[in-house]
Every structure is written in structure tokens, then in C-alpha cells.
Amino acid sequence: MVNKKTTFLFLFLFSFAIKAQDIITKTLLKDVLVEIEKKHQVTFTYSDKDLENVYIAKPDDSLSLSETINYLESVTIFNFKTLDNQFITVSYLEKKIPICGTIVDSNTLDPLVLATILVNNTNNGTTSDDNGEFNINSVPANENITISYVGYKPVTLPAKDLFSQNLCKEIHLESLSEELSEVIIPNFLTTGLQKNIDGSTVLKTKKFGILPGLIEPDILKTIKVLPGVESVNESVSNINVRGGTNDQNLMLWDGIKMYHTSHFFGLISAYNPYLTEKATVTKNGTSTKFSDGVSSTVNMQTNNKITDTFSGGAGFNLLSADAFVQVPIAKKLGIHASARRSYTDFFDTPTYDKYFSRSFQENSIASNKENETSTDFYFYDYSFKVLYNINQNHLLRANLINIKNNLEYTEEYASDDSTVEENSNLKQENIGANISWNATWSPDFSTEFSTFISNYKINSSDFNKETDQFQTQFNNVLETEIKFSTNLRFSEAFQLTNGVVFNEIGVANKTTVNAPTYSKSVKEVLLKSALFSEVTYRKNNTYARVGFRANYFHDFNKLIIEPRINLKQQLTNSLFLKLEGEFKNQTTTQKIDFQDNFLGIEKRRWVLADDDKTPIIKSKQVSFGAEYSKNNLQIDITGFYKFVNGITVANQGFYNNVQTLNSIGEYKVKGIEFLINKKTKKFSSWLSYTFAKNNYTFKTFTPDTFPSSLDITHSFSSAVNYNITNNIKFSLGGILRSGTPYTKPIKDHETIQDGNRTIVNYDNPNKERHTNFFRINASGSYDFNLSEDLKSTIRIGFTNVTNRKNIINTYYVVDENNINNAKEINTYSLPFTPNLSFRINF
């Protein structure tokens, strides 16, 4: 039997022989011309460089001179012009030639259908066919050919290099994102997490590896592993970036601004991670394209390409089930859809029981033990995207997303020998839609037009039997926006982006109470417009993005100019310096005006800036740092300073004697973030540390400066990801951080009289600290194939493995048994909580 090595050697020698034979049968054109000169007594004049490495099959010796010249013109790109019957010039300056080629993706080698091929300085051109091939019959040999495809770097080639008498050339186009080399760390902490050159961090959900405690690439849970990103109450709806409140994060989903981010009242992300292709987190140096979000920008994007084949996936965990599909309807039309729903209204799971207790521990739902009660809670989300390519240069996209939480609480109690049933409910929903048109007018100029609408509503009704009081609350945010931007590339190094934005936000709040009768309704609308411009420079070892955004608020007749800068300089192959700075503003913020908002679960309502009692929030931020990357070792150290003014007492969530006051203040944060990450083929380990000092200043208070409620002085996190085999992965990690500030009553004078009421007599704000927060999480995953086309994954995760009882919030109420004393109320983090997921992908 002939073995594999012999077969391979035979094929190699055979292919080599064919190639060698092809070379042997052809002769250098210059040598052919020398022979013709001797035979016909003529002289050829030409440039040696033009004829360099040009081979042809020798003409037949029986041909006359004119026949020989005709033959040479048919097999080469050159014109042969005879002067005085003796001198013949060889040139391609006026020659028209046929060209051909095959256009493919440089990575996958898949053909690119409908790529644009243009002959420069002419109106001549074509597009590639289903096999990526193209032909053009008559092209000036001295012209250049530009080949472009949406999402790829354009290529310009001399027409003579594509001469069809030779073998049609295979032309490789590189993905535009790869060409820009935006990613400088491809696997950061775990697979799927990447570090961009502008300092932002990208989560690519399809490539997500494993992180401690996580059973899926939950976007908002994942970003909490980054230095400088905390959550003082561990919820994803309360992410604090460099000391900012959760409402200071701009959340975008396919260009739609989202006002609701979580399910289960903050414990899991509301965005299906399996259709969301990537999420980019920017803490500073933000592009001028984005406004709002004075602390961070989280930009989530779904797949923007029409897939060639039907694909999708489905799965479940101990809270919900979901599915997604990507359907190619035609070559130019595709549909992407996803849906997820909890099944917690049908039966309980250990994970649901832990989440329920954690979410409702502060309100009457959890504390009521006297009467018969029932709770019906569920959530769902779905998204839908239509992708239509008018042609290869004009793309239309339309998106829809809907997120909803629904809670119904029923209490039965005896009254006059009968049973009375009272219902309370809470409905929370965010619907968003977007339409965009991306146009590539030339290889160097493109435009984007987009418009979105986002509608957020929360509606609740609650009956309190003890006070015989029924109240309703309603909060609604409706935002619409139109944006147009242009992108002009001057050269490989310089790129200019300009744009204009028109935006309108309306916010409504309504509260009614039956006893005593009370009703309040407020509706406000704000119109604003903006111009933005930025220049991006990228060459050799330098990256720079500099720009400004001019915001005009029509109702206030106010103009705010915001400069932005993002610089990165490579000093050596492994060492970078970075400088980031920005001015930003936002006009919507969340307010807590009493602790029983929305059944005591969702305590925040959105309000709109009025340039008076609720001013426009403004931030100034600068950071400077260094990054070292070599041999799979990354070290990152960054110092930052952030100043934010225009905050109010109502949006900081105080639990003390200042919570009812109307005052405008500011906060300042300064600190250092440090991260070291080491990777090998088998494992990735990291240690991060953040030091920060975060102080409020409210000039009407005494003292006027005190620690922020979000002040976490020291924060450590560490983890190890280990690939036991290619299919089995394990992750273990821990978090240790300083306790957050809180306020105690004055000792021996815990309560005071306020008119007819007895209230808690608090000491100076945020004078005390909780004990340190500590938690260990673990997770594992196993990948296997059910069939050739059906891939499966089982993941298991454990939160708070040691079952530590971490206090995350403390406040005080008057003790009903002794009004001279205050009773301490503590809120605790999740106890030991298991979760499990199973997924299939096809």
C-alpha cells in the first residue's frame, strides 16, 4: 500500500513538474525581442523596468515581422509602434487591455459577491459575480483599478497587473476593522474580551470564554470585571464607572438609547447576548459621535451582515429560555431575531428563590407573613432586525427591541367574615426602534443616516392595608433622534468625521394617592441639536483622535462646547503611553424622592433637566497611563481625575437627614487603576486593583464635603481561567473591596420630632463604613457536538461560594415599639446561588 508520505511527495513533484514545464515553454520577452531584432534587422526601444519578469511563448519562426508584431500585441500589454521601418517602440501608455480577477476575503478566502471594480479616471467599471470573479474588456493599460467592498479595505492595483492573458489574479481584501488594527490585545482576561487601541474594551459574545460565576456572556455582568467598574449593590442596573451613578452610563443597543437595562430588578442584563455580537465599553476619551453618559458609554451592536446560511441557537438556564436565528431570505435580504422569556411564573428554581429573596428583601412582599399572598413575576425580551443591501455600497438596516418586566402581587385577608383580595402590580418596559442607511460613495468617502425612537414606561399600583392607602405611580421617557454623519479619508493616516444631530426628549411623571387625596403630574420636553467633528490619525506608532461636539439646548438658549481627545503612543514594541480626556453632558437623570417608589423595588424615576432645580449635568475627565504587552503578559496602569457638577440630592439616593433637601452639588473622583494579566495556552490569570477617592460637595450642607455614597476606596479582584481540555474549562475568582459609606443616627438622640412626626435624627452624612465586601465565584463549561452541525455547551456557575453575608446598604427607621430608638435595616447581597445553562448552536 502506498503510504501518505509517498502520495504527498508524488503530488508535490507532479505539481512542480507542471509549473516547471510552464516556465520552460515561456521565454523572457526581452530575449524574444533580441531574437526578432537579429532575424528582421530592426531595433526595439523600451524601458528595462517595464519588461522586467515578462514571459511569453515564443512566436513561430515562420511569421513575418508584421505578423510577429501582431502576435506580441495580443499576448502582452504593450503597443509596438514602428518608426522608419527600423525602430520599434515598446510602450503600454495608450494600450487598451482586457483585465480579470477573483476577489476573496483575505482570512476565509470566501468569494466576495458584488464587490465594486472601478477603472480610475473613467466611467468604466463592473461588479464581481457569485464566484467573486470579474472581467472588463477594454481598459487603459496605464490606469489603476480600485476594488472596494463594504466593510473591507479598498485595494488599488495597476491595470497591467490584471491583464487577462495571464492567469486571472486572486485579489485578497482585508476586513476594514483588521486593517485599522483597532485591537491591540486580542484576548483580554478571557477569550472574547479585547482591548482596543483607543482604550475601550470590547466583548465579542460569540468568542466569549469563561468568567467566574457566569454561565453566559451577560454583557453588563461581564464589564463589571474591568478595573474602575463597580456595582455598590451588585446589580447590573447600578453599574458605577469611576464613581458615577448608574444613570450616568449611556446605554446604546444598535444605535438606540436604552433607559432600561436589566431583568429581575437589576440582577441580570436585559439584552440577549447571543444576538448582540459585541459590546464596546468606553470610560474616557469618547468619540464625539456620542453624547450623554458623563461616566461611560456602553455601545452594543448586533451582527450587521447578511449571512450566507441559516444559523441560530437556543438554550435555557434556571431562570429563562431563549432562542435566536439569522435567516438569509435572499442575497440582498436577511432577518435576525431573538426572544427570551422567564418561566418563573410557572415554577420555582433554586436560582429564582435566591434572586427573589435578594430583590424583594426591603419591601412588604418579602415581609408579609400574616396573610395569604401570591406573587406572579415574569420577564421577556425580543429583538428583530431586517438587513437589506440596495447594492454593495448602500445598506439599509431596521431594528426593533422590546424589554419587559411584570410583577403582580396578591394579598388575601379576612374582613367582616369574608375574604378581601387586594392586588398590587408593577410593569416596566422599554421599546426601541432604529432605521439606518450606510452609503459608500467612493473608497474614501461614506455617509450614515440614522433615526431612532426609544419609549420607556414604568407603571405601578400598590395597596397598603395597614394605612388603607392606595397609590399609583407612572414614569415615561420618550426620546427621538435623527443623526447624519460623514466620513472622509484623506490618506491611509488621516480620517475626518463630521455630523449633525437633532434630538427631542419628553419625560412624564405622575403620582396619585387616595388617602389623603393627592395627585401630581409633570410633563417636560427638551429639544437639542448638536454638531460634531473629529480627526483620527493613525500611522506607525501613533494613534490620535481629536474632536469637539457643540450642543445647543433650544429651550434654555444655551450652547455647550465639548472637546474630546484620545492619544496613544507606542514607545517600544511592547510599551504604550496613553492620554484621554473629555467634556460631556447629560440632560436626563434618575431621582429618588421617597423610598417606597414602585413597591420599594424600582426606586428610581427618570426626570429631565430644567436648567434650574435640575440642571444639566456636566463632566470633565482626564486620564493618563501606560500599557505593557509582551509574551502574553499585559500590565496596565492608569491614573484618572473626574469632576462632575449639576448633581442633586434627589439623584444620589441618600439614606439620611439630607435626602429630602433640594440642593445642587458636585463630586470629584481621583484614583489609579492597575491590572496585570498573564496568559498561556491553558490558563489566563489576572489581578486588578483600583484606588479611588470620591467626595461630594454640597455647599448648603454642614460639612459641605463628605464621602460619596459610591466611594469604594480599595477594590481588588483576581481570577484564574483554566482549560482542562479543549472542551472543558474552569474559572475561579474573588472580589475584595472596601465597604461603602452610610449614615448612623446620633448616639443617645436617635429620633427627633418634626411637627407631628417622629423621624430619625441622623449624624453627619456618610460618616460610617460597612464592613469589607468579599465574594468568591466559580464556573465551569463543557463543549460537545450532538452532531456535525449541532454544537452544544453546558455551563454551571456558583455565586458567593462561601455564602458570606455582605451588607450592601443600611438605613434606619423609627422603632414602632419605642419611638425614641431607631431600628437598623440592612440589605444583603446574594447568598450562595447556583445556576446552570444548556445551549445548542447550529
JSON list of C-alpha atoms in Angstrom, two decimals, residues 426-527:
[
{"chain": "A", "resi": 426, "resn": "LEU", "atom": "CA", "xyz": [-45.63, 46.79, 38.53]},
{"chain": "A", "resi": 427, "resn": "LYS", "atom": "CA", "xyz": [-45.00, 46.89, 34.79]},
{"chain": "A", "resi": 428, "resn": "GLN", "atom": "CA", "xyz": [-41.70, 48.07, 33.36]},
{"chain": "A", "resi": 429, "resn": "GLU", "atom": "CA", "xyz": [-41.00, 48.24, 29.63]},
{"chain": "A", "resi": 430, "resn": "ASN", "atom": "CA", "xyz": [-38.59, 49.77, 27.11]},
{"chain": "A", "resi": 431, "resn": "ILE", "atom": "CA", "xyz": [-39.37, 49.63, 23.37]},
{"chain": "A", "resi": 432, "resn": "GLY", "atom": "CA", "xyz": [-36.88, 50.95, 20.84]},
{"chain": "A", "resi": 433, "resn": "ALA", "atom": "CA", "xyz": [-36.67, 51.13, 17.04]},
{"chain": "A", "resi": 434, "resn": "ASN", "atom": "CA", "xyz": [-33.98, 52.31, 14.65]},
{"chain": "A", "resi": 435, "resn": "ILE", "atom": "CA", "xyz": [-33.52, 52.75, 10.89]},
{"chain": "A", "resi": 436, "resn": "SER", "atom": "CA", "xyz": [-30.10, 53.41, 9.34]},
{"chain": "A", "resi": 437, "resn": "TRP", "atom": "CA", "xyz": [-28.71, 53.91, 5.85]},
{"chain": "A", "resi": 438, "resn": "ASN", "atom": "CA", "xyz": [-24.99, 53.44, 5.28]},
{"chain": "A", "resi": 439, "resn": "ALA", "atom": "CA", "xyz": [-23.64, 54.65, 1.94]},
{"chain": "A", "resi": 440, "resn": "THR", "atom": "CA", "xyz": [-20.16, 54.28, 0.46]},
{"chain": "A", "resi": 441, "resn": "TRP", "atom": "CA", "xyz": [-19.86, 56.86, -2.30]},
{"chain": "A", "resi": 442, "resn": "SER", "atom": "CA", "xyz": [-16.20, 56.21, -3.07]},
{"chain": "A", "resi": 443, "resn": "PRO", "atom": "CA", "xyz": [-13.35, 54.26, -1.46]},
{"chain": "A", "resi": 444, "resn": "ASP", "atom": "CA", "xyz": [-12.57, 57.34, 0.64]},
{"chain": "A", "resi": 445, "resn": "PHE", "atom": "CA", "xyz": [-15.99, 58.84, 1.37]},
{"chain": "A", "resi": 446, "resn": "SER", "atom": "CA", "xyz": [-19.00, 57.37, 3.16]},
{"chain": "A", "resi": 447, "resn": "THR", "atom": "CA", "xyz": [-22.11, 58.64, 4.96]},
{"chain": "A", "resi": 448, "resn": "GLU", "atom": "CA", "xyz": [-24.51, 57.34, 7.56]},
{"chain": "A", "resi": 449, "resn": "PHE", "atom": "CA", "xyz": [-28.07, 58.44, 8.23]},
{"chain": "A", "resi": 450, "resn": "SER", "atom": "CA", "xyz": [-29.95, 57.04, 11.22]},
{"chain": "A", "resi": 451, "resn": "THR", "atom": "CA", "xyz": [-33.01, 57.75, 13.31]},
{"chain": "A", "resi": 452, "resn": "PHE", "atom": "CA", "xyz": [-34.30, 56.09, 16.48]},
{"chain": "A", "resi": 453, "resn": "ILE", "atom": "CA", "xyz": [-37.17, 56.21, 18.93]},
{"chain": "A", "resi": 454, "resn": "SER", "atom": "CA", "xyz": [-36.98, 54.91, 22.50]},
{"chain": "A", "resi": 455, "resn": "ASN", "atom": "CA", "xyz": [-40.04, 54.63, 24.74]},
{"chain": "A", "resi": 456, "resn": "TYR", "atom": "CA", "xyz": [-39.59, 53.69, 28.41]},
{"chain": "A", "resi": 457, "resn": "LYS", "atom": "CA", "xyz": [-42.52, 53.18, 30.80]},
{"chain": "A", "resi": 458, "resn": "ILE", "atom": "CA", "xyz": [-42.90, 52.06, 34.37]},
{"chain": "A", "resi": 459, "resn": "ASN", "atom": "CA", "xyz": [-46.37, 51.84, 35.89]},
{"chain": "A", "resi": 460, "resn": "SER", "atom": "CA", "xyz": [-47.26, 50.60, 39.36]},
{"chain": "A", "resi": 461, "resn": "SER", "atom": "CA", "xyz": [-50.17, 50.45, 41.75]},
{"chain": "A", "resi": 462, "resn": "ASP", "atom": "CA", "xyz": [-49.86, 49.46, 45.40]},
{"chain": "A", "resi": 463, "resn": "PHE", "atom": "CA", "xyz": [-52.31, 48.93, 48.24]},
{"chain": "A", "resi": 464, "resn": "ASN", "atom": "CA", "xyz": [-51.13, 49.20, 51.84]},
{"chain": "A", "resi": 465, "resn": "LYS", "atom": "CA", "xyz": [-53.66, 47.52, 54.13]},
{"chain": "A", "resi": 466, "resn": "GLU", "atom": "CA", "xyz": [-52.18, 48.96, 57.32]},
{"chain": "A", "resi": 467, "resn": "THR", "atom": "CA", "xyz": [-52.71, 52.55, 56.20]},
{"chain": "A", "resi": 468, "resn": "ASP", "atom": "CA", "xyz": [-55.63, 51.75, 53.89]},
{"chain": "A", "resi": 469, "resn": "GLN", "atom": "CA", "xyz": [-53.78, 53.69, 51.24]},
{"chain": "A", "resi": 470, "resn": "PHE", "atom": "CA", "xyz": [-53.77, 53.08, 47.50]},
{"chain": "A", "resi": 471, "resn": "GLN", "atom": "CA", "xyz": [-51.21, 54.81, 45.33]},
{"chain": "A", "resi": 472, "resn": "THR", "atom": "CA", "xyz": [-50.22, 54.75, 41.67]},
{"chain": "A", "resi": 473, "resn": "GLN", "atom": "CA", "xyz": [-47.01, 55.87, 40.04]},
{"chain": "A", "resi": 474, "resn": "PHE", "atom": "CA", "xyz": [-46.13, 56.37, 36.41]},
{"chain": "A", "resi": 475, "resn": "ASN", "atom": "CA", "xyz": [-42.86, 57.34, 34.69]},
{"chain": "A", "resi": 476, "resn": "ASN", "atom": "CA", "xyz": [-42.42, 57.67, 30.93]},
{"chain": "A", "resi": 477, "resn": "VAL", "atom": "CA", "xyz": [-39.45, 58.72, 28.79]},
{"chain": "A", "resi": 478, "resn": "LEU", "atom": "CA", "xyz": [-39.91, 59.20, 25.04]},
{"chain": "A", "resi": 479, "resn": "GLU", "atom": "CA", "xyz": [-36.82, 60.10, 23.00]},
{"chain": "A", "resi": 480, "resn": "THR", "atom": "CA", "xyz": [-36.42, 60.56, 19.26]},
{"chain": "A", "resi": 481, "resn": "GLU", "atom": "CA", "xyz": [-33.26, 61.37, 17.36]},
{"chain": "A", "resi": 482, "resn": "ILE", "atom": "CA", "xyz": [-32.06, 61.97, 13.79]},
{"chain": "A", "resi": 483, "resn": "LYS", "atom": "CA", "xyz": [-28.35, 61.78, 13.02]},
{"chain": "A", "resi": 484, "resn": "PHE", "atom": "CA", "xyz": [-26.35, 62.30, 9.83]},
{"chain": "A", "resi": 485, "resn": "SER", "atom": "CA", "xyz": [-22.58, 61.80, 9.66]},
{"chain": "A", "resi": 486, "resn": "THR", "atom": "CA", "xyz": [-19.88, 61.74, 7.01]},
{"chain": "A", "resi": 487, "resn": "ASN", "atom": "CA", "xyz": [-16.52, 60.04, 6.95]},
{"chain": "A", "resi": 488, "resn": "LEU", "atom": "CA", "xyz": [-13.75, 61.27, 4.66]},
{"chain": "A", "resi": 489, "resn": "ARG", "atom": "CA", "xyz": [-10.39, 59.55, 4.41]},
{"chain": "A", "resi": 490, "resn": "PHE", "atom": "CA", "xyz": [-7.68, 61.90, 3.20]},
{"chain": "A", "resi": 491, "resn": "SER", "atom": "CA", "xyz": [-4.97, 59.24, 3.28]},
{"chain": "A", "resi": 492, "resn": "GLU", "atom": "CA", "xyz": [-4.10, 55.97, 4.96]},
{"chain": "A", "resi": 493, "resn": "ALA", "atom": "CA", "xyz": [-3.24, 58.01, 8.07]},
{"chain": "A", "resi": 494, "resn": "PHE", "atom": "CA", "xyz": [-5.88, 60.78, 8.21]},
{"chain": "A", "resi": 495, "resn": "GLN", "atom": "CA", "xyz": [-9.64, 60.42, 8.57]},
{"chain": "A", "resi": 496, "resn": "LEU", "atom": "CA", "xyz": [-12.24, 63.16, 9.18]},
{"chain": "A", "resi": 497, "resn": "THR", "atom": "CA", "xyz": [-15.68, 62.53, 10.67]},
{"chain": "A", "resi": 498, "resn": "ASN", "atom": "CA", "xyz": [-18.41, 65.20, 10.80]},
{"chain": "A", "resi": 499, "resn": "GLY", "atom": "CA", "xyz": [-22.04, 65.03, 11.79]},
{"chain": "A", "resi": 500, "resn": "VAL", "atom": "CA", "xyz": [-25.24, 66.73, 12.89]},
{"chain": "A", "resi": 501, "resn": "VAL", "atom": "CA", "xyz": [-27.84, 65.51, 15.41]},
{"chain": "A", "resi": 502, "resn": "PHE", "atom": "CA", "xyz": [-31.41, 66.57, 16.23]},
{"chain": "A", "resi": 503, "resn": "ASN", "atom": "CA", "xyz": [-32.85, 65.18, 19.45]},
{"chain": "A", "resi": 504, "resn": "GLU", "atom": "CA", "xyz": [-36.09, 65.54, 21.42]},
{"chain": "A", "resi": 505, "resn": "ILE", "atom": "CA", "xyz": [-36.73, 64.06, 24.88]},
{"chain": "A", "resi": 506, "resn": "GLY", "atom": "CA", "xyz": [-40.02, 64.08, 26.75]},
{"chain": "A", "resi": 507, "resn": "VAL", "atom": "CA", "xyz": [-40.37, 62.89, 30.36]},
{"chain": "A", "resi": 508, "resn": "ALA", "atom": "CA", "xyz": [-43.64, 62.42, 32.25]},
{"chain": "A", "resi": 509, "resn": "ASN", "atom": "CA", "xyz": [-44.16, 61.64, 35.94]},
{"chain": "A", "resi": 510, "resn": "LYS", "atom": "CA", "xyz": [-47.46, 61.10, 37.70]},
{"chain": "A", "resi": 511, "resn": "THR", "atom": "CA", "xyz": [-48.31, 60.09, 41.28]},
{"chain": "A", "resi": 512, "resn": "THR", "atom": "CA", "xyz": [-51.75, 59.64, 42.87]},
{"chain": "A", "resi": 513, "resn": "VAL", "atom": "CA", "xyz": [-52.72, 58.77, 46.46]},
{"chain": "A", "resi": 514, "resn": "ASN", "atom": "CA", "xyz": [-56.25, 58.18, 47.77]},
{"chain": "A", "resi": 515, "resn": "ALA", "atom": "CA", "xyz": [-55.75, 58.91, 51.49]},
{"chain": "A", "resi": 516, "resn": "PRO", "atom": "CA", "xyz": [-55.02, 61.71, 51.88]},
{"chain": "A", "resi": 517, "resn": "THR", "atom": "CA", "xyz": [-56.08, 62.66, 48.36]},
{"chain": "A", "resi": 518, "resn": "TYR", "atom": "CA", "xyz": [-53.03, 63.70, 46.37]},
{"chain": "A", "resi": 519, "resn": "SER", "atom": "CA", "xyz": [-52.20, 63.94, 42.71]},
{"chain": "A", "resi": 520, "resn": "LYS", "atom": "CA", "xyz": [-49.17, 65.30, 40.92]},
{"chain": "A", "resi": 521, "resn": "SER", "atom": "CA", "xyz": [-48.44, 65.20, 37.22]},
{"chain": "A", "resi": 522, "resn": "VAL", "atom": "CA", "xyz": [-45.39, 66.68, 35.48]},
{"chain": "A", "resi": 523, "resn": "LYS", "atom": "CA", "xyz": [-44.51, 66.52, 31.79]},
{"chain": "A", "resi": 524, "resn": "GLU", "atom": "CA", "xyz": [-41.43, 68.18, 30.31]},
{"chain": "A", "resi": 525, "resn": "VAL", "atom": "CA", "xyz": [-39.94, 68.27, 26.81]},
{"chain": "A", "resi": 526, "resn": "LEU", "atom": "CA", "xyz": [-36.44, 69.30, 25.74]},
{"chain": "A", "resi": 527, "resn": "LEU", "atom": "CA", "xyz": [-35.22, 69.89, 22.18]}
]
